[in-house]
Amino acid sequence: MFFPWIFCFFPCFKNSQRTKFSERIMIQSFFSTQEFFSILFLRFGLAICIFPHGAQKLLGWFEGAGYEASMDYLVNTAEFPTILAILAILSEFFGSVALLFGFCTRLAAFGITCTLAVAGWTHKEIGFFMNWFGNQGGEGFEYHILAVSIGIVLFFSEVVSGL
C-alpha cells in the first residue's frame, strides 16, 4: 500500500501534480482490496455481532423497538442530535451488511466504530463488565471496546473483498 504523504518529500513533482497524484493514490488505497483471510474473519465477526442491533433499531426485528421508537429514545432521552441518531441507526444496519459483503469496508467500519465508541462512552457509569447475573443497572462497556478495536483494525488494514 502506498502512503501519499511520501510524495510530499519529492521536489520533482510540482504542487498541482503532487496534489493530483496523492489524491489519486489516497482514493485507490481507500478502495483497494487484498487477500488476507484473517481480516475477513474479523469483518464477518463484527458484521454478525452488529447486524441484530441495527435490525432492532431500523426494522424492529429481534424484539427491537423499530425506527420511530429508536429515534425517539436517541433524540429525546439520550439527547443526541437528530442527524447523529439517524447516522447511528443507518451505520449499524447498512454498515454491518456492507461489512458482510465486503462493500466499502473502511467506510462501514468507520461508521460502526464511531457509533460503538459513543455507545461505550454512555455505558461508562455502569462499569466495565457485562451484566452476567442481572445485578447491575445495565451492561458494561467491554463489548464496545472489542467491537471498536475490530473496527479500527478494519479501517486501517488492507481490505478483504467479499468476492
mmCIF file of C-alpha atoms in Angstrom:
data_model
loop_
_atom_site.group_PDB
_atom_site.id
_atom_site.type_symbol
_atom_site.label_atom_id
_atom_site.label_comp_id
_atom_site.label_asym_id
_atom_site.label_seq_id
_atom_site.Cartn_x
_atom_site.Cartn_y
_atom_site.Cartn_z
ATOM 1 C CA MET A 1 0.000 0.000 0.000
ATOM 2 C CA PHE A 2 1.344 3.425 -0.899
ATOM 3 C CA PHE A 3 1.368 6.220 1.605
ATOM 4 C CA PRO A 4 0.512 9.509 -0.149
ATOM 5 C CA TRP A 5 2.457 11.622 2.332
ATOM 6 C CA ILE A 6 5.716 10.184 0.988
ATOM 7 C CA PHE A 7 5.306 12.165 -2.231
ATOM 8 C CA CYS A 8 5.363 15.458 -0.335
ATOM 9 C CA PHE A 9 9.107 14.960 0.101
ATOM 10 C CA PHE A 10 9.892 14.673 -3.606
ATOM 11 C CA PRO A 11 10.609 18.121 -5.069
ATOM 12 C CA CYS A 12 10.457 16.814 -8.653
ATOM 13 C CA PHE A 13 6.660 16.990 -8.572
ATOM 14 C CA LYS A 14 5.050 20.375 -8.932
ATOM 15 C CA ASN A 15 2.388 21.197 -6.369
ATOM 16 C CA SER A 16 -0.525 20.540 -8.742
ATOM 17 C CA GLN A 17 0.986 17.257 -9.941
ATOM 18 C CA ARG A 18 1.784 16.207 -6.394
ATOM 19 C CA THR A 19 -1.749 17.022 -5.225
ATOM 20 C CA LYS A 20 -3.478 15.184 -8.071
ATOM 21 C CA PHE A 21 -1.172 12.203 -7.742
ATOM 22 C CA SER A 22 -1.539 11.959 -3.974
ATOM 23 C CA GLU A 23 -5.323 12.347 -4.201
ATOM 24 C CA ARG A 24 -5.479 9.509 -6.722
ATOM 25 C CA ILE A 25 -3.269 7.317 -4.525
ATOM 26 C CA MET A 26 -5.407 8.088 -1.463
ATOM 27 C CA ILE A 27 -8.610 7.171 -3.301
ATOM 28 C CA GLN A 28 -7.063 3.994 -4.714
ATOM 29 C CA SER A 29 -5.732 2.919 -1.329
ATOM 30 C CA PHE A 30 -9.104 3.619 0.318
ATOM 31 C CA PHE A 31 -10.931 1.280 -2.066
ATOM 32 C CA SER A 32 -8.160 -1.293 -2.585
ATOM 33 C CA THR A 33 -8.662 -4.926 -1.656
ATOM 34 C CA GLN A 34 -6.184 -7.639 -0.711
ATOM 35 C CA GLU A 35 -6.482 -11.324 0.132
ATOM 36 C CA PHE A 36 -5.866 -11.519 3.867
ATOM 37 C CA PHE A 37 -8.242 -14.050 5.363
ATOM 38 C CA SER A 38 -7.595 -13.032 8.960
ATOM 39 C CA ILE A 39 -9.217 -9.669 8.221
ATOM 40 C CA LEU A 40 -12.078 -11.490 6.508
ATOM 41 C CA PHE A 41 -12.948 -13.277 9.747
ATOM 42 C CA LEU A 42 -12.800 -10.031 11.724
ATOM 43 C CA ARG A 43 -15.101 -8.421 9.168
ATOM 44 C CA PHE A 44 -17.612 -11.277 9.343
ATOM 45 C CA GLY A 45 -17.492 -11.388 13.139
ATOM 46 C CA LEU A 46 -18.168 -7.674 13.532
ATOM 47 C CA ALA A 47 -20.934 -7.761 10.924
ATOM 48 C CA ILE A 48 -22.674 -10.708 12.588
ATOM 49 C CA CYS A 49 -22.496 -9.050 16.026
ATOM 50 C CA ILE A 50 -23.697 -5.616 14.892
ATOM 51 C CA PHE A 51 -26.426 -6.613 12.398
ATOM 52 C CA PRO A 52 -29.026 -7.632 15.027
ATOM 53 C CA HIS A 53 -28.577 -4.290 16.810
ATOM 54 C CA GLY A 54 -29.074 -2.356 13.584
ATOM 55 C CA ALA A 55 -32.049 -4.517 12.607
ATOM 56 C CA GLN A 56 -33.639 -3.883 16.017
ATOM 57 C CA LYS A 57 -33.332 -0.141 15.624
ATOM 58 C CA LEU A 58 -34.259 0.163 11.952
ATOM 59 C CA LEU A 59 -36.728 -2.658 11.295
ATOM 60 C CA GLY A 60 -37.907 -3.793 14.730
ATOM 61 C CA TRP A 61 -36.504 -7.301 14.217
ATOM 62 C CA PHE A 62 -35.144 -9.422 17.084
ATOM 63 C CA GLU A 63 -37.718 -7.954 19.503
ATOM 64 C CA GLY A 64 -36.486 -4.439 18.733
ATOM 65 C CA ALA A 65 -38.372 -1.187 19.060
ATOM 66 C CA GLY A 66 -38.183 -0.148 15.401
ATOM 67 C CA TYR A 67 -37.127 3.084 13.775
ATOM 68 C CA GLU A 68 -39.579 5.551 15.331
ATOM 69 C CA ALA A 69 -39.108 4.336 18.904
ATOM 70 C CA SER A 70 -35.327 4.192 18.462
ATOM 71 C CA MET A 71 -35.263 7.733 17.096
ATOM 72 C CA ASP A 72 -37.485 8.897 19.951
ATOM 73 C CA TYR A 73 -35.130 7.362 22.513
ATOM 74 C CA LEU A 74 -31.927 8.633 20.898
ATOM 75 C CA VAL A 75 -33.206 12.174 20.288
ATOM 76 C CA ASN A 76 -35.414 12.791 23.329
ATOM 77 C CA THR A 77 -33.996 10.584 26.095
ATOM 78 C CA ALA A 78 -30.307 10.324 25.150
ATOM 79 C CA GLU A 79 -30.397 13.859 23.696
ATOM 80 C CA PHE A 80 -28.433 13.086 20.537
ATOM 81 C CA PRO A 81 -28.827 15.438 17.571
ATOM 82 C CA THR A 82 -31.282 14.042 15.035
ATOM 83 C CA ILE A 83 -28.703 13.667 12.272
ATOM 84 C CA LEU A 84 -26.351 11.699 14.539
ATOM 85 C CA ALA A 85 -29.193 9.437 15.656
ATOM 86 C CA ILE A 86 -30.063 8.719 12.024
ATOM 87 C CA LEU A 87 -26.402 8.060 11.187
ATOM 88 C CA ALA A 88 -26.054 5.711 14.166
ATOM 89 C CA ILE A 89 -29.057 3.621 13.129
ATOM 90 C CA LEU A 90 -28.052 3.532 9.471
ATOM 91 C CA SER A 91 -24.412 2.732 10.201
ATOM 92 C CA GLU A 92 -25.344 -0.196 12.438
ATOM 93 C CA PHE A 93 -27.700 -1.718 9.883
ATOM 94 C CA PHE A 94 -26.201 -0.869 6.495
ATOM 95 C CA GLY A 95 -22.635 -0.862 7.825
ATOM 96 C CA SER A 96 -22.972 -4.436 9.026
ATOM 97 C CA VAL A 97 -24.484 -5.514 5.693
ATOM 98 C CA ALA A 98 -21.651 -3.749 3.855
ATOM 99 C CA LEU A 99 -19.059 -5.467 6.065
ATOM 100 C CA LEU A 100 -20.659 -8.829 5.431
ATOM 101 C CA PHE A 101 -20.457 -8.396 1.653
ATOM 102 C CA GLY A 102 -17.140 -6.526 1.598
ATOM 103 C CA PHE A 103 -18.597 -3.314 0.194
ATOM 104 C CA CYS A 104 -16.908 -0.066 1.320
ATOM 105 C CA THR A 105 -15.386 -1.867 4.286
ATOM 106 C CA ARG A 106 -13.409 1.104 5.556
ATOM 107 C CA LEU A 107 -16.409 3.435 5.462
ATOM 108 C CA ALA A 108 -18.643 0.836 7.135
ATOM 109 C CA ALA A 109 -16.020 0.120 9.797
ATOM 110 C CA PHE A 110 -15.607 3.841 10.460
ATOM 111 C CA GLY A 111 -19.365 4.338 10.948
ATOM 112 C CA ILE A 112 -19.720 1.332 13.221
ATOM 113 C CA THR A 113 -16.609 2.294 15.192
ATOM 114 C CA CYS A 114 -17.882 5.825 15.816
ATOM 115 C CA THR A 115 -21.318 4.559 16.836
ATOM 116 C CA LEU A 116 -19.912 1.986 19.253
ATOM 117 C CA ALA A 117 -17.381 4.393 20.730
ATOM 118 C CA VAL A 118 -20.256 6.692 21.680
ATOM 119 C CA ALA A 119 -22.336 3.747 22.917
ATOM 120 C CA GLY A 120 -19.448 2.565 25.085
ATOM 121 C CA TRP A 121 -18.998 6.066 26.471
ATOM 122 C CA THR A 122 -22.666 6.164 27.504
ATOM 123 C CA HIS A 123 -22.189 2.894 29.445
ATOM 124 C CA LYS A 124 -19.140 4.044 31.419
ATOM 125 C CA GLU A 125 -21.121 4.734 34.617
ATOM 126 C CA ILE A 126 -22.373 1.150 34.700
ATOM 127 C CA GLY A 127 -18.879 -0.314 34.760
ATOM 128 C CA PHE A 128 -16.596 -2.449 32.699
ATOM 129 C CA PHE A 129 -18.155 -5.920 32.943
ATOM 130 C CA MET A 130 -21.231 -7.344 31.290
ATOM 131 C CA ASN A 131 -24.314 -7.860 33.413
ATOM 132 C CA TRP A 132 -23.994 -11.641 33.712
ATOM 133 C CA PHE A 133 -26.124 -12.053 36.834
ATOM 134 C CA GLY A 134 -28.591 -9.186 36.422
ATOM 135 C CA ASN A 135 -27.400 -7.248 39.464
ATOM 136 C CA GLN A 136 -26.050 -4.170 37.619
ATOM 137 C CA GLY A 137 -28.012 -1.238 36.272
ATOM 138 C CA GLY A 138 -27.195 -2.261 32.706
ATOM 139 C CA GLU A 139 -24.440 -3.634 30.536
ATOM 140 C CA GLY A 140 -20.774 -2.700 30.832
ATOM 141 C CA PHE A 141 -18.561 -1.422 28.070
ATOM 142 C CA GLU A 142 -16.196 -4.362 27.485
ATOM 143 C CA TYR A 143 -18.140 -5.425 24.372
ATOM 144 C CA HIS A 144 -17.821 -1.922 22.967
ATOM 145 C CA ILE A 145 -14.046 -1.931 23.430
ATOM 146 C CA LEU A 146 -13.754 -5.201 21.500
ATOM 147 C CA ALA A 147 -16.018 -4.011 18.683
ATOM 148 C CA VAL A 148 -14.277 -0.634 18.413
ATOM 149 C CA SER A 149 -10.908 -2.412 18.302
ATOM 150 C CA ILE A 150 -12.068 -4.626 15.442
ATOM 151 C CA GLY A 151 -13.472 -1.600 13.620
ATOM 152 C CA ILE A 152 -10.157 0.229 13.937
ATOM 153 C CA VAL A 153 -8.278 -2.800 12.592
ATOM 154 C CA LEU A 154 -10.649 -2.995 9.619
ATOM 155 C CA PHE A 155 -10.376 0.725 8.939
ATOM 156 C CA PHE A 156 -6.581 0.807 8.915
ATOM 157 C CA SER A 157 -5.871 -2.581 7.328
ATOM 158 C CA GLU A 158 -5.815 -3.811 3.789
ATOM 159 C CA VAL A 159 -9.412 -4.608 2.996
ATOM 160 C CA VAL A 160 -10.532 -8.094 2.017
ATOM 161 C CA SER A 161 -13.128 -8.117 -0.708
ATOM 162 C CA GLY A 162 -16.282 -10.146 -0.356
ATOM 163 C CA LEU A 163 -15.741 -11.584 -3.833
#
